[in-house]
PDB file of C-alpha atoms in Angstrom:
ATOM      1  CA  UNK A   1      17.526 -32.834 -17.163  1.00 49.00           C
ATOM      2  CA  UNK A   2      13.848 -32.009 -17.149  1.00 44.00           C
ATOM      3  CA  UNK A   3      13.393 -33.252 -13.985  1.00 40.00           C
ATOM      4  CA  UNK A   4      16.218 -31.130 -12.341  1.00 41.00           C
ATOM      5  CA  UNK A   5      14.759 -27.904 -13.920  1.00 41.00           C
ATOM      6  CA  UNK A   6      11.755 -29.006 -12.412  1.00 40.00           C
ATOM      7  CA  UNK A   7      13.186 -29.073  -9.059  1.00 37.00           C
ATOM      8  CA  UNK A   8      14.779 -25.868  -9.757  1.00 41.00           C
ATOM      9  CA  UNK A   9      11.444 -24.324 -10.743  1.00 40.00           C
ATOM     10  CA  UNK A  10       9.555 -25.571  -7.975  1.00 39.00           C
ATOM     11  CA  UNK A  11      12.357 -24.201  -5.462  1.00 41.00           C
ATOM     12  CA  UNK A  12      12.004 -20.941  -7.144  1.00 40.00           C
ATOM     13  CA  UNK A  13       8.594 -21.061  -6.376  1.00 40.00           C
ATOM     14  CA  UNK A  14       8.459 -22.030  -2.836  1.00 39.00           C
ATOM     15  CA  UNK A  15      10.973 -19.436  -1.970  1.00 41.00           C
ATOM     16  CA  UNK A  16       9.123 -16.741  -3.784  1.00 44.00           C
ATOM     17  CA  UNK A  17       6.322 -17.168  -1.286  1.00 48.00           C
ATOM     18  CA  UNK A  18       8.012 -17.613   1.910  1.00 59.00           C
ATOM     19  CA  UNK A  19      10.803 -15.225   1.828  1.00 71.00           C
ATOM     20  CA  UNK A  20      12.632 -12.255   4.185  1.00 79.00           C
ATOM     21  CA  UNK A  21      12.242  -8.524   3.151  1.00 95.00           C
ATOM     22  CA  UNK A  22      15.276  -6.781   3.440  1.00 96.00           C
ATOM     23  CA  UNK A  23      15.510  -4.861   6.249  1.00 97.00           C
ATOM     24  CA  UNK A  24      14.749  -0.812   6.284  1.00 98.00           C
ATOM     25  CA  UNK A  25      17.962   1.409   7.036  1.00 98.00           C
ATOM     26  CA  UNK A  26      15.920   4.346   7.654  1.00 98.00           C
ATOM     27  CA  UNK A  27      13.233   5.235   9.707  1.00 98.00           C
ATOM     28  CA  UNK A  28       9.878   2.511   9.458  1.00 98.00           C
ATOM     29  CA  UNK A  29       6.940   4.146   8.196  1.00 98.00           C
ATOM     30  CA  UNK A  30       4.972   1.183   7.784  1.00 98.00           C
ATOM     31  CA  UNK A  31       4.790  -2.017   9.116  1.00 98.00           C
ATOM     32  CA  UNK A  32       2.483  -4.847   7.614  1.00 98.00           C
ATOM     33  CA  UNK A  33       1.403  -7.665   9.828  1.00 98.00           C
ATOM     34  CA  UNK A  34      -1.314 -10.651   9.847  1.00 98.00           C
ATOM     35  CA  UNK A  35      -1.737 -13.390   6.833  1.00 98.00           C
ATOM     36  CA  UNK A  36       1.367 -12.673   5.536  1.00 98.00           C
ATOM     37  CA  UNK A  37       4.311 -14.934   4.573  1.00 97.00           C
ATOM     38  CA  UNK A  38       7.011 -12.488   3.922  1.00 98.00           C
ATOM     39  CA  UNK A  39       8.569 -10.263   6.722  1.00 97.00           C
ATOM     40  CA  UNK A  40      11.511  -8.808   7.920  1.00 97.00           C
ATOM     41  CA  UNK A  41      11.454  -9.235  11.529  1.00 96.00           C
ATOM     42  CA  UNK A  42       9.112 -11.293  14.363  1.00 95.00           C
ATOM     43  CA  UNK A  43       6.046 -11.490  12.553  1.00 96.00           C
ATOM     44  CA  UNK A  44       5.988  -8.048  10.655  1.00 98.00           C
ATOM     45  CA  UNK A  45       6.745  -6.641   7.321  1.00 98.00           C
ATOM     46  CA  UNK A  46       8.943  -3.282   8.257  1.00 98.00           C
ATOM     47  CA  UNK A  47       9.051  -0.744   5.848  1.00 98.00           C
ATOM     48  CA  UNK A  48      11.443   2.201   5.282  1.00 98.00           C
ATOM     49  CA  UNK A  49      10.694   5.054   2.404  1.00 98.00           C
ATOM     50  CA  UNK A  50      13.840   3.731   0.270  1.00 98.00           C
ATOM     51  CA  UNK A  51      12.098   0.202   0.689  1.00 98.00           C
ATOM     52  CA  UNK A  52       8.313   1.652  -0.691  1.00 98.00           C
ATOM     53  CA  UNK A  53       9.873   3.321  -3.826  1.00 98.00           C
ATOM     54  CA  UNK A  54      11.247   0.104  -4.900  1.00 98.00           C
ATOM     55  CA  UNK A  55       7.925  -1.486  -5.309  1.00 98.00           C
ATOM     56  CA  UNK A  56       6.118  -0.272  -7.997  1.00 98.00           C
ATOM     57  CA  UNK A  57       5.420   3.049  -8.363  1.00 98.00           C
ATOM     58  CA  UNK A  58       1.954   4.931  -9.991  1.00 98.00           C
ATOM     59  CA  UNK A  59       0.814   8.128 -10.275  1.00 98.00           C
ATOM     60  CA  UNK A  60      -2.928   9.241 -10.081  1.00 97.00           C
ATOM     61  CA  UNK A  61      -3.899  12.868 -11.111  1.00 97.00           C
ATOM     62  CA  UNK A  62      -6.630  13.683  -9.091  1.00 97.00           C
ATOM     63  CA  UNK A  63      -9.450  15.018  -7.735  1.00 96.00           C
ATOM     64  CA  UNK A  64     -10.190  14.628  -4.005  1.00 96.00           C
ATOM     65  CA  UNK A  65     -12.784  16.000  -0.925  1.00 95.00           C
ATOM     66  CA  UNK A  66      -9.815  16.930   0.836  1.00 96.00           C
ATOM     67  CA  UNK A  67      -7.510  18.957  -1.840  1.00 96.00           C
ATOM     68  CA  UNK A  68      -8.339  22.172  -4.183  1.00 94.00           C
ATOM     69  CA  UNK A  69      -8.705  21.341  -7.375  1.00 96.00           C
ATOM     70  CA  UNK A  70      -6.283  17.945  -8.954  1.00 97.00           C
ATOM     71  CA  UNK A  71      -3.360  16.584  -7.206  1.00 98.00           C
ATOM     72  CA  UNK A  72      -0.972  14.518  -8.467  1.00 98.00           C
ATOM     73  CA  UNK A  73      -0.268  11.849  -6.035  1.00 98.00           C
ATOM     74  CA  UNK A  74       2.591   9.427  -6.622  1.00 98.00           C
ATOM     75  CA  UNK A  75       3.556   6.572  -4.544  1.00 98.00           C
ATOM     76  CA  UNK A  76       3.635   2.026  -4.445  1.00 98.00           C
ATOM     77  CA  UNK A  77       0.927   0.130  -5.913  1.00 98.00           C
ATOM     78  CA  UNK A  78      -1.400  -1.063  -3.271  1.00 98.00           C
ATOM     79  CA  UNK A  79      -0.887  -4.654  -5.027  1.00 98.00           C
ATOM     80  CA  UNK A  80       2.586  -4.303  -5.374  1.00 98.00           C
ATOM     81  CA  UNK A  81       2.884  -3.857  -0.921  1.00 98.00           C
ATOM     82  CA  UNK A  82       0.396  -7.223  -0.800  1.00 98.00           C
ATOM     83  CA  UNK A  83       2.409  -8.667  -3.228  1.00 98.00           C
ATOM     84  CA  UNK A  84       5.959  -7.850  -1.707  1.00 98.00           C
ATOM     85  CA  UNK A  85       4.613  -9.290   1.919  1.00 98.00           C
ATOM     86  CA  UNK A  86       2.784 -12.308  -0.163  1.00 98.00           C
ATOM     87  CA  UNK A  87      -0.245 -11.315   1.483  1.00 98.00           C
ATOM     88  CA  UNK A  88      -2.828 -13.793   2.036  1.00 97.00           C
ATOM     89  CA  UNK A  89      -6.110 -12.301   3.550  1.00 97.00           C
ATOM     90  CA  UNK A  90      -9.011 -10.512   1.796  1.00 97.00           C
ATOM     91  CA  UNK A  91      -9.161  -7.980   3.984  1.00 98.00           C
ATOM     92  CA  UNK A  92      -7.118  -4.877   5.177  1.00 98.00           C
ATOM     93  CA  UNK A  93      -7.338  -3.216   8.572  1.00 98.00           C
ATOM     94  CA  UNK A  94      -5.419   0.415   7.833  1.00 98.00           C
ATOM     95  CA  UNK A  95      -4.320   2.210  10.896  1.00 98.00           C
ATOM     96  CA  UNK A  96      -3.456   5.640  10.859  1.00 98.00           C
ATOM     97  CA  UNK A  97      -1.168   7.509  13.422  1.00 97.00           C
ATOM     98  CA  UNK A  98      -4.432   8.721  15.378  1.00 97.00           C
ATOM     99  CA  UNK A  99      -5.746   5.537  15.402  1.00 97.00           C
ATOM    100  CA  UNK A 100      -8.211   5.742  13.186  1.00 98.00           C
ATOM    101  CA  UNK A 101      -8.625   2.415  11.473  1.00 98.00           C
ATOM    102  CA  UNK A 102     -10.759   1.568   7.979  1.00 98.00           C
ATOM    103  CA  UNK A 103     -11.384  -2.036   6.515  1.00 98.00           C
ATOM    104  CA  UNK A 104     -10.618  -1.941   3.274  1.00 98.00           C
ATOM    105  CA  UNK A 105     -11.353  -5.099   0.828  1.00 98.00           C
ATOM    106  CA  UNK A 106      -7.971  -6.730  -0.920  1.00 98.00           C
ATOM    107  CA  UNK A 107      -9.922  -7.030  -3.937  1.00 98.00           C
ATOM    108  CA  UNK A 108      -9.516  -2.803  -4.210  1.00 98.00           C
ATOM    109  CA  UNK A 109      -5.939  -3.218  -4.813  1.00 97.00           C
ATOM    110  CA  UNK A 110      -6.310  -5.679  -7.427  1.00 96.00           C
ATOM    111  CA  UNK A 111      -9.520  -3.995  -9.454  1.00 97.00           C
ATOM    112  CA  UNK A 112      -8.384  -0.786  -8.709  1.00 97.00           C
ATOM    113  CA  UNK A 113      -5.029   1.619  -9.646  1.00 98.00           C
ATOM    114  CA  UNK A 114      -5.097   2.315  -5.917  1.00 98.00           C
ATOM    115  CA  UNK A 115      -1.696   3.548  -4.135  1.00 98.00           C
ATOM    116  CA  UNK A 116       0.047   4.508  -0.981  1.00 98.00           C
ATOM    117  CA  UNK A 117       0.461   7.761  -1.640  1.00 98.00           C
ATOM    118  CA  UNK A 118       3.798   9.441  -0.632  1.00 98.00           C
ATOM    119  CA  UNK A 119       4.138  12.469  -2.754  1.00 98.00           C
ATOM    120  CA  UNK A 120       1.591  14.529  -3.573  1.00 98.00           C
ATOM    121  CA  UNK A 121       2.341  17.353  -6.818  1.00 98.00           C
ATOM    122  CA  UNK A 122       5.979  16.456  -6.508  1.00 98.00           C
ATOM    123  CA  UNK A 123       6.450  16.429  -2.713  1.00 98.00           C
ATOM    124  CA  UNK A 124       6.868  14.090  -0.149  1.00 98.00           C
ATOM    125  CA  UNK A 125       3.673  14.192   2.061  1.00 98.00           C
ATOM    126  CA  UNK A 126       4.458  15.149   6.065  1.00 97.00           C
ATOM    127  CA  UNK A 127       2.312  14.326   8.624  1.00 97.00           C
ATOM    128  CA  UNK A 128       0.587  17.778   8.314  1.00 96.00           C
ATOM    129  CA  UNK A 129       0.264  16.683   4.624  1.00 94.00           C
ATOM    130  CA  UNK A 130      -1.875  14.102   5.433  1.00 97.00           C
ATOM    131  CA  UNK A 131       1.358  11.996   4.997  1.00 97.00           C
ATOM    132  CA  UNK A 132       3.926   9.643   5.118  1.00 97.00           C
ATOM    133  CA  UNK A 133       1.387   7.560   3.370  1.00 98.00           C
ATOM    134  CA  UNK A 134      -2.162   8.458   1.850  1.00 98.00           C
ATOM    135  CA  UNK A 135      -4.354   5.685   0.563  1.00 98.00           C
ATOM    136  CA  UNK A 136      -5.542   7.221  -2.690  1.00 98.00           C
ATOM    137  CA  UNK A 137      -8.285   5.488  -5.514  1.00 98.00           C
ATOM    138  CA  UNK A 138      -8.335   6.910  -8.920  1.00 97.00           C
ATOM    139  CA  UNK A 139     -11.640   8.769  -8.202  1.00 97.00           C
ATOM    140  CA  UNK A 140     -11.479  10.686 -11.558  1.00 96.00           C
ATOM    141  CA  UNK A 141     -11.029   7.518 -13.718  1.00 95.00           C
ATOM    142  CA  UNK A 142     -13.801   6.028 -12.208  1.00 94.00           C
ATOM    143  CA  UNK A 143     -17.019   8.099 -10.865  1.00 91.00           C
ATOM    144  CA  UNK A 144     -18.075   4.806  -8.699  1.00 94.00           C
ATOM    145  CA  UNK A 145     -15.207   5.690  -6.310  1.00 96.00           C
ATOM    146  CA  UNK A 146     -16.280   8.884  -5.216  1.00 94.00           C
ATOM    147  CA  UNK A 147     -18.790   7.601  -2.739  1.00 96.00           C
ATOM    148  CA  UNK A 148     -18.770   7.646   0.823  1.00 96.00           C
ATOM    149  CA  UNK A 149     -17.514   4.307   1.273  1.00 97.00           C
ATOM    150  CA  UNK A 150     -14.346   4.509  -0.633  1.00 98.00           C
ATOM    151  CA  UNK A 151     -13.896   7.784   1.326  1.00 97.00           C
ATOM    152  CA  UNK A 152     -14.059   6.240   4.691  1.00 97.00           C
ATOM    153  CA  UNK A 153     -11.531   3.481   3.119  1.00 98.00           C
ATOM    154  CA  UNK A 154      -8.774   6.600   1.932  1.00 98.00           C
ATOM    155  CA  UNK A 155      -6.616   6.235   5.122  1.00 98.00           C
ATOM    156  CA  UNK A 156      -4.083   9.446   5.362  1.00 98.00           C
ATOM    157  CA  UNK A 157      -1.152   9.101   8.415  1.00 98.00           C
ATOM    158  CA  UNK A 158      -0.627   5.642   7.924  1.00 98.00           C
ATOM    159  CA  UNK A 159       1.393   3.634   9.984  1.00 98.00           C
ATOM    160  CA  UNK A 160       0.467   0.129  10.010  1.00 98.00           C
ATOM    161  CA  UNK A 161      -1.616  -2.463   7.447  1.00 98.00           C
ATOM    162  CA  UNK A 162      -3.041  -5.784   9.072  1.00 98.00           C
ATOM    163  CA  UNK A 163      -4.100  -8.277   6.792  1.00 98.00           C
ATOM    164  CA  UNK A 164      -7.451 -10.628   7.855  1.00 98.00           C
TER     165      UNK A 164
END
């Protein structure tokens, strides 16, 4: 008996790294490709807005060079995405719909409440917003973030994560 719940275990386990997303049903905003072991077509991790709000979900009240005053951003755990795609790499190339790319160090997600923003005081971000999705650190919660560095690394209009 030990031995089959064992087996079962070990299945569990093996599938939990290697699996298929579900696939989107509404329009992608996000695709996730590189050292990852989870997609939901060719080679890619495909995500929908329904799909992102199923990971899990923070809010960050705060301040930022590019707002007046707080914001309230709300939107999927950075480490919940690299989790969902079982992401392997240490580092993140974010691309945003102009093109403009940032490397941004895996360990972020996992030190730092950082998200992928997609509503900001209540309301889903548009492009003009800066949106569909904002890379956003807790500056105010820690006064190490607001440098120019993690700046350069808070990607707005992003469409597509590749993991190194």
């Amino acid at each position: 008996m030990k031995l089959f719940a064992a087996l079962i275990l070990s299945f569990s386990c093996l599938s939990a790294h290697a699996a298929e997303l579900t696939q989107p049903t509404g329009p992608v905003i996000l695709e996730v490709t590189g050292a990852i072991d989870n997609t939901n077509a060719e080679g890619v991790a495909r995500f929908d807005k329904a799909m992102l709000e199923q990971l899990e979900q923070h809010v960050t009240k705060t301040a930022t060079p590019w707002h007046e005053g707080k914001v309230e951003f709300e939107g999927p755990l950075g480490r919940a995405l690299l989790t969902a795609v079982g992401a392997k790499g240490d580092t993140l190339v974010v691309t945003a719909i102009n093109d403009y790319a940032a490397e941004v160090p895996a360990e972020d997600f996992d030190n730092y409440d950082v998200i992928l923003a997609m509503k900001a005081d209540g309301k889903y971000m548009r492009v003009r917003d800066k949106g569909p999705l904002f890379i956003i650190y807790p500056f105010d919660e820690n006064p190490d973030l607001n440098s120019e560095v993690i700046h350069n690394r808070s990607v707005w209009q992003i469409k597509k994560i590749e993991i190194r």
